[in-house]
Short mmCIF file of C-alpha atoms in Angstrom, two decimals:
data_model
loop_
_atom_site.label_atom_id
_atom_site.label_comp_id
_atom_site.label_asym_id
_atom_site.label_seq_id
_atom_site.Cartn_x
_atom_site.Cartn_y
_atom_site.Cartn_z
CA MET C 1 51.86 -271.38 -63.95
CA ASN C 2 53.91 -269.08 -61.73
CA ASP C 3 56.20 -267.84 -64.51
CA GLU C 4 58.35 -264.93 -63.32
CA ARG C 5 58.46 -262.12 -65.82
CA LYS C 6 61.75 -260.25 -66.17
CA CYS C 7 62.71 -256.86 -67.57
CA LEU C 8 63.82 -257.29 -71.19
CA ASP C 9 66.78 -254.95 -70.58
CA CYS C 10 68.21 -255.64 -67.13
CA GLY C 11 66.53 -258.92 -66.14
CA THR C 12 64.97 -257.61 -62.91
CA VAL C 13 61.82 -259.46 -61.81
CA LEU C 14 58.71 -257.50 -62.82
CA TYR C 15 55.72 -256.80 -60.63
CA GLY C 16 52.44 -255.18 -61.58
CA ARG C 17 50.60 -255.34 -64.87
CA ALA C 18 50.57 -258.64 -66.71
CA ASP C 19 51.81 -257.06 -69.93
CA LYS C 20 54.68 -255.12 -68.33
CA LYS C 21 57.99 -255.65 -70.18
CA PHE C 22 60.38 -253.22 -68.49
CA CYS C 23 61.01 -252.20 -64.91
CA ASN C 24 61.26 -248.47 -65.75
CA ASP C 25 61.55 -245.93 -68.57
CA LEU C 26 65.36 -246.04 -68.52
CA CYS C 27 65.35 -249.79 -69.28
CA ARG C 28 62.67 -249.36 -71.96
CA ASN C 29 64.64 -246.59 -73.68
CA ASN C 30 67.95 -248.45 -73.39
CA TYR C 31 66.44 -251.64 -74.84
CA ASN C 32 64.88 -249.85 -77.82
CA ASN C 33 67.99 -247.76 -78.47
CA GLN C 34 70.17 -250.89 -78.49
CA LEU C 35 67.69 -252.73 -80.71
CA ASN C 36 67.65 -250.00 -83.35
CA SER C 37 71.10 -248.45 -83.05
CA SER C 38 72.80 -250.11 -86.02
CA SER C 39 70.01 -249.37 -88.49
CA TYR C 40 69.64 -245.81 -87.17
CA ASN C 41 73.38 -245.23 -87.52
CA LEU C 42 73.33 -246.38 -91.15
CA VAL C 43 70.40 -244.13 -92.04
CA ARG C 44 71.86 -241.20 -90.12
CA ASN C 45 75.23 -241.56 -91.88
CA ILE C 46 73.63 -241.70 -95.33
CA ASN C 47 71.43 -238.69 -94.58
CA ASN C 48 74.51 -236.76 -93.42
CA ILE C 49 76.29 -237.55 -96.71
CA LEU C 50 73.24 -236.48 -98.76
CA ARG C 51 72.88 -233.21 -96.81
CA ARG C 52 76.60 -232.47 -97.23
CA ASN C 53 76.38 -233.16 -100.99
CA ARG C 54 73.36 -230.85 -101.28
CA ARG C 55 75.11 -228.12 -99.29
CA ILE C 56 78.22 -228.36 -101.51
CA ILE C 57 76.21 -228.07 -104.74
CA GLU C 58 74.21 -225.16 -103.28
CA GLU C 59 77.43 -223.39 -102.26
CA LEU C 60 79.08 -223.87 -105.68
CA ASN C 61 75.89 -222.93 -107.55
CA PRO C 62 74.50 -219.65 -106.18
CA SER C 63 72.92 -218.64 -109.51
CA GLY C 64 70.98 -221.85 -110.15
CA LYS C 65 73.08 -223.02 -113.11
CA THR C 66 76.87 -223.00 -113.38
CA LYS C 67 79.91 -225.09 -114.25
CA THR C 68 82.58 -226.37 -111.89
CA THR C 69 85.10 -229.19 -111.79
CA ARG C 70 84.94 -232.62 -110.21
CA GLU C 71 88.12 -231.78 -108.31
CA LYS C 72 86.56 -228.69 -106.65
CA MET C 73 83.62 -230.80 -105.49
CA LEU C 74 85.88 -233.57 -104.15
CA VAL C 75 88.04 -231.08 -102.24
CA LYS C 76 84.92 -229.82 -100.46
CA GLY C 77 83.99 -233.40 -99.50
CA PHE C 78 81.42 -234.30 -102.15
CA ASP C 79 80.66 -238.04 -102.41
CA PHE C 80 79.60 -238.97 -105.94
CA GLU C 81 78.27 -242.36 -104.78
CA TYR C 82 75.27 -240.81 -102.98
CA PHE C 83 72.33 -238.99 -104.58
CA THR C 84 68.56 -238.98 -104.17
CA ARG C 85 67.40 -239.20 -107.76
CA LEU C 86 68.48 -239.76 -111.36
CA TYR C 87 66.86 -237.73 -114.13
CA GLN C 88 67.34 -238.72 -117.76
CA THR C 89 66.64 -236.15 -120.47
CA GLN C 90 65.11 -236.96 -123.85
CA ASN C 91 68.53 -236.71 -125.47
CA GLY C 92 69.97 -239.33 -123.08
CA LYS C 93 71.86 -237.17 -120.58
CA THR C 94 71.63 -238.32 -116.96
CA TYR C 95 71.51 -235.77 -114.14
CA HIS C 96 72.21 -236.86 -110.56
CA PHE C 97 70.21 -234.99 -107.89
CA CYS C 98 70.63 -234.41 -104.18
CA TYR C 99 67.13 -233.19 -103.44
CA GLU C 100 66.57 -230.12 -105.66
CA TYR C 101 70.25 -229.60 -106.57
CA GLY C 102 71.79 -231.67 -109.32
CA TYR C 103 74.81 -232.15 -111.51
CA LEU C 104 75.60 -233.42 -114.98
CA PRO C 105 79.09 -234.76 -115.71
CA LEU C 106 80.46 -233.13 -118.86
CA ASP C 107 83.60 -233.74 -120.89
CA GLY C 108 86.77 -234.24 -118.89
CA ASP C 109 86.64 -232.92 -115.33
CA GLU C 110 83.82 -230.42 -115.93
CA ILE C 111 80.45 -230.67 -114.22
CA LEU C 112 77.29 -228.66 -114.83
CA LEU C 113 75.44 -227.77 -111.62
CA VAL C 114 71.70 -227.05 -111.72
CA LYS C 115 68.80 -226.32 -109.41
CA ARG C 116 65.34 -227.67 -110.24
CA GLU C 117 62.31 -225.54 -109.68
CA ASP C 118 59.47 -226.68 -107.41
CA LYS C 119 57.09 -227.33 -110.32
CA GLU C 120 59.59 -229.75 -111.86
CA MET C 121 60.26 -231.55 -108.56
CA ALA C 122 56.56 -232.35 -108.14
CA LYS C 123 56.59 -234.70 -111.14
#
């Protein structure tokens, strides 16, 4: 049962501990980075979009509640496909939130921008 163990990254023959999987830290890091790169890239890209959306709403809404247009948000790079939460009011209106900043599409091109308070976000 003289089975040679090889590094999972580079294939070099391993010596030492019986449970050793990599010849050094560089191979271990490279292997794990390659293994997770596609899923990390997807999550990183989505988080970047959400942070940009939040930043745009925050910039357009310094007072905590204001109106703007869909066009102004699009020009700044807002992506309406990505949000962190939907909130439906009792009268049936649906707010889309990017963390604590949200928007409500109104008639035509108008959009109401809001900021939720901490006590409301805890629900």
